[in-house]
Structures are given as structure tokens and as C-alpha cells.
PDB file of C-alpha atoms in Angstrom:
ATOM      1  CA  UNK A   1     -26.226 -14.944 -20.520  1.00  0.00           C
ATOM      2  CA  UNK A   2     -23.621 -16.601 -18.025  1.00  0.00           C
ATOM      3  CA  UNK A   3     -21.769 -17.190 -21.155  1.00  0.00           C
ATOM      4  CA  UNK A   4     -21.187 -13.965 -22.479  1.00  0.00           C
ATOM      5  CA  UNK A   5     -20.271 -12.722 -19.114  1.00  0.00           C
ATOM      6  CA  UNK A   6     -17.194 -15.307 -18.486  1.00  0.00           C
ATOM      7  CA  UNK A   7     -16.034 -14.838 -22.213  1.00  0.00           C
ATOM      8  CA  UNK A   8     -16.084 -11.121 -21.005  1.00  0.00           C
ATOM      9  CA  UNK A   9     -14.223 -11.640 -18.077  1.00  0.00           C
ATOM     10  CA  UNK A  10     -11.719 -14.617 -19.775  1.00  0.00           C
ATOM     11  CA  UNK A  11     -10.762 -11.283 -22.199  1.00  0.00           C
ATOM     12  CA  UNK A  12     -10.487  -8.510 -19.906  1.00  0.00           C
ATOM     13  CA  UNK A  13      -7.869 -10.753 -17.342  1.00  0.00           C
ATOM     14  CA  UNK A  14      -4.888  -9.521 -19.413  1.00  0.00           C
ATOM     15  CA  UNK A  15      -5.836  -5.811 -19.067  1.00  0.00           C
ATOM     16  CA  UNK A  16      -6.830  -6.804 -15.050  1.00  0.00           C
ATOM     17  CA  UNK A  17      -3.079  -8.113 -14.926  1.00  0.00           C
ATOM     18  CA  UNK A  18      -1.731  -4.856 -16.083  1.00  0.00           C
ATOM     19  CA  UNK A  19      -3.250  -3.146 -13.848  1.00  0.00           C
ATOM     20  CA  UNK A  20      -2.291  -4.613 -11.153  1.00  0.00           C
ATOM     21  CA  UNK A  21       0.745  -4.984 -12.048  1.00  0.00           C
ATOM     22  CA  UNK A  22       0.760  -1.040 -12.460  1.00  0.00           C
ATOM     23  CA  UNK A  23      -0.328  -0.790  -8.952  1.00  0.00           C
ATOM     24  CA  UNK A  24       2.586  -2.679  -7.215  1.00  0.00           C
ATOM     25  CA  UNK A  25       4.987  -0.723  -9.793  1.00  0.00           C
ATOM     26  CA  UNK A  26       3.488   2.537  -8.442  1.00  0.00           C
ATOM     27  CA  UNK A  27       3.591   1.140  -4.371  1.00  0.00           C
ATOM     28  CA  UNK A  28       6.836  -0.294  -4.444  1.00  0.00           C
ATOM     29  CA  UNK A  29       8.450   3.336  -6.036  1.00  0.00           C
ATOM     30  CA  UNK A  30       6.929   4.855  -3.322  1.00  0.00           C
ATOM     31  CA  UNK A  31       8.038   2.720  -0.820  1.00  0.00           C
ATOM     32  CA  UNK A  32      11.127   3.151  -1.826  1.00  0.00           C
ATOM     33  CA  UNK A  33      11.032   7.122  -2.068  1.00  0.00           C
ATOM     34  CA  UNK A  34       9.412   6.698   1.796  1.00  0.00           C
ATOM     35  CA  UNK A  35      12.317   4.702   2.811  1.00  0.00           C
ATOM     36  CA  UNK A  36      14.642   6.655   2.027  1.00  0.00           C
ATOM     37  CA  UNK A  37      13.107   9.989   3.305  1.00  0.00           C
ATOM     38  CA  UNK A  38      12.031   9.276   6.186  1.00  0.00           C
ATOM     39  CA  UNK A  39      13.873   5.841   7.697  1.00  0.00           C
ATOM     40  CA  UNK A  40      16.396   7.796   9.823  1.00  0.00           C
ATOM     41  CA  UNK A  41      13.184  10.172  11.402  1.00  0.00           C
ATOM     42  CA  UNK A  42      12.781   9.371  15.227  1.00  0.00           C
ATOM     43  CA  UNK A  43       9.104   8.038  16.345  1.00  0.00           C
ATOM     44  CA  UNK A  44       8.613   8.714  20.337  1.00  0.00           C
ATOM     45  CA  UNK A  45       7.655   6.225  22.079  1.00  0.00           C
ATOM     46  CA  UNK A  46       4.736   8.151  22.934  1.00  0.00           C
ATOM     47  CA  UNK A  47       3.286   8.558  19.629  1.00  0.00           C
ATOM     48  CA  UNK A  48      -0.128   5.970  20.633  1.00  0.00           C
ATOM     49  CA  UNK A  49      -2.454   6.803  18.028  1.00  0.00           C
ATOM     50  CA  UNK A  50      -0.488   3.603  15.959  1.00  0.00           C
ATOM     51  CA  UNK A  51       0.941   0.795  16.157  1.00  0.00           C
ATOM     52  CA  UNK A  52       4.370   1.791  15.878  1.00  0.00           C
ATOM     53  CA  UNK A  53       6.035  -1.194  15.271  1.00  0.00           C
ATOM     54  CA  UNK A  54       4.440  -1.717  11.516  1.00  0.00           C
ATOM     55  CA  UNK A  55       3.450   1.784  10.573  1.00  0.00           C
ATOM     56  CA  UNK A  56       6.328   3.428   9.441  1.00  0.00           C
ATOM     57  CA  UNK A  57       8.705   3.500   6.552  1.00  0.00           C
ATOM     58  CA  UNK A  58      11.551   2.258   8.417  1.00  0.00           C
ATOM     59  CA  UNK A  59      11.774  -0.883   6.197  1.00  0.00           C
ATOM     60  CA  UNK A  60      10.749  -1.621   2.936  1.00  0.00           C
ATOM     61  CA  UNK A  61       8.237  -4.077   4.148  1.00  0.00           C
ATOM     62  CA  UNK A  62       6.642  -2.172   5.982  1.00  0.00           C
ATOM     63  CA  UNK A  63       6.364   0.933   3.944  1.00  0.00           C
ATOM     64  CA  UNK A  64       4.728  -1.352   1.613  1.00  0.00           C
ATOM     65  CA  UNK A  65       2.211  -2.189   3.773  1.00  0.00           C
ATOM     66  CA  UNK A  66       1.678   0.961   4.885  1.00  0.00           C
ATOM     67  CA  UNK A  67       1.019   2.242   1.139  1.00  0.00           C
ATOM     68  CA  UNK A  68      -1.215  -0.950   1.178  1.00  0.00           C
ATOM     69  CA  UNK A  69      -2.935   0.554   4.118  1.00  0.00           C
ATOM     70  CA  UNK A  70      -3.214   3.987   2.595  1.00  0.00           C
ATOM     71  CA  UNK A  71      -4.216   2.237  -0.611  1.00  0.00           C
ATOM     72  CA  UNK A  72      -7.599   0.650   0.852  1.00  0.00           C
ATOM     73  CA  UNK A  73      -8.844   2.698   3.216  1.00  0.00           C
ATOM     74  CA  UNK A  74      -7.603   0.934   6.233  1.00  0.00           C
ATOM     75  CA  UNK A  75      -7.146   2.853   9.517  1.00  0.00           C
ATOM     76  CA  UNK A  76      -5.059   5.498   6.956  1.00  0.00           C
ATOM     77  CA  UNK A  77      -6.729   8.207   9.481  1.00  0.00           C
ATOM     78  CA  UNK A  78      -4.501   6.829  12.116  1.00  0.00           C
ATOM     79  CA  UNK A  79      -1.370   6.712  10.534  1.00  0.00           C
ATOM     80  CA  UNK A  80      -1.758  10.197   9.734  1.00  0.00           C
ATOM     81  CA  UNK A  81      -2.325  11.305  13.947  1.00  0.00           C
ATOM     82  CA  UNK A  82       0.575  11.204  14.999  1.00  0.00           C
TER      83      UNK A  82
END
């Protein structure tokens, strides 16, 4: 039983690696297609529904981890508020 099922999972780690590697492929492009659209676009200082300071696609970095947040759910409904 246990057996079978870490054979199973020692085979499908190649295909898991692809994957993910797909996955930053596909964030980082659109990092980079965020960055340069929309790096120069004012925020007010107003704009409270987010934490300005790493929300935005002002920087690569941060676009990143805003795809990230997009990505997995987290707080993506208060990026998009403001």
C-alpha cells in the first residue's frame, strides 16, 4: 500500500517540476507585461482598501507577489477596490 503510493509520487515529481516551473514562467511574463503598463500610473494616497506599499506593479518584485496573491486566493478582492 504505502509502497505503491511513494513509487507513485517518486514518478510523478518530474511532471510536478514542470509544472511549476510553468507557473513561474507564466507569473514572471506577466509581471513583466504589469510592469511595464502600469509602473508610471499614480496611486493616491488615499486609495485605503490596500496596502499600497506592496500591491502594485511598480517593481518587479512586487508585481510578482501580487500575481502570487492573485494566484492563491489571498486578499485578491482587495487589490481589486481600489
Amino acid at each position: 500500500g504505502i509502497q505503491i503510493l511513494l513509487e507513485t509520487l517518486f514518478y510523478s515529481l518530474p511532471q510536478m517540476a514542470n509544472m511549476a516551473a510553468f507557473l513561474v514562467v507564466i507569473t514572471f511574463s506577466f509581471a513583466v507585461l504589469g510592469v511595464d503598463m502600469f509602473a508610471k500610473l499614480y496611486i493616491p494616497p488615499d486609495a485605503s482598501a490596500m496596502d499600497n506599499n506592496y500591491a502594485n506593479f511598480q517593481r518587479l518584485d512586487l508585481a510578482v507577489m501580487m500575481l502570487t496573491r492573485f494566484l492563491t486566493f489571498e486578499d485578491w478582492v482587495g487589490t481589486q477596490r481600489d
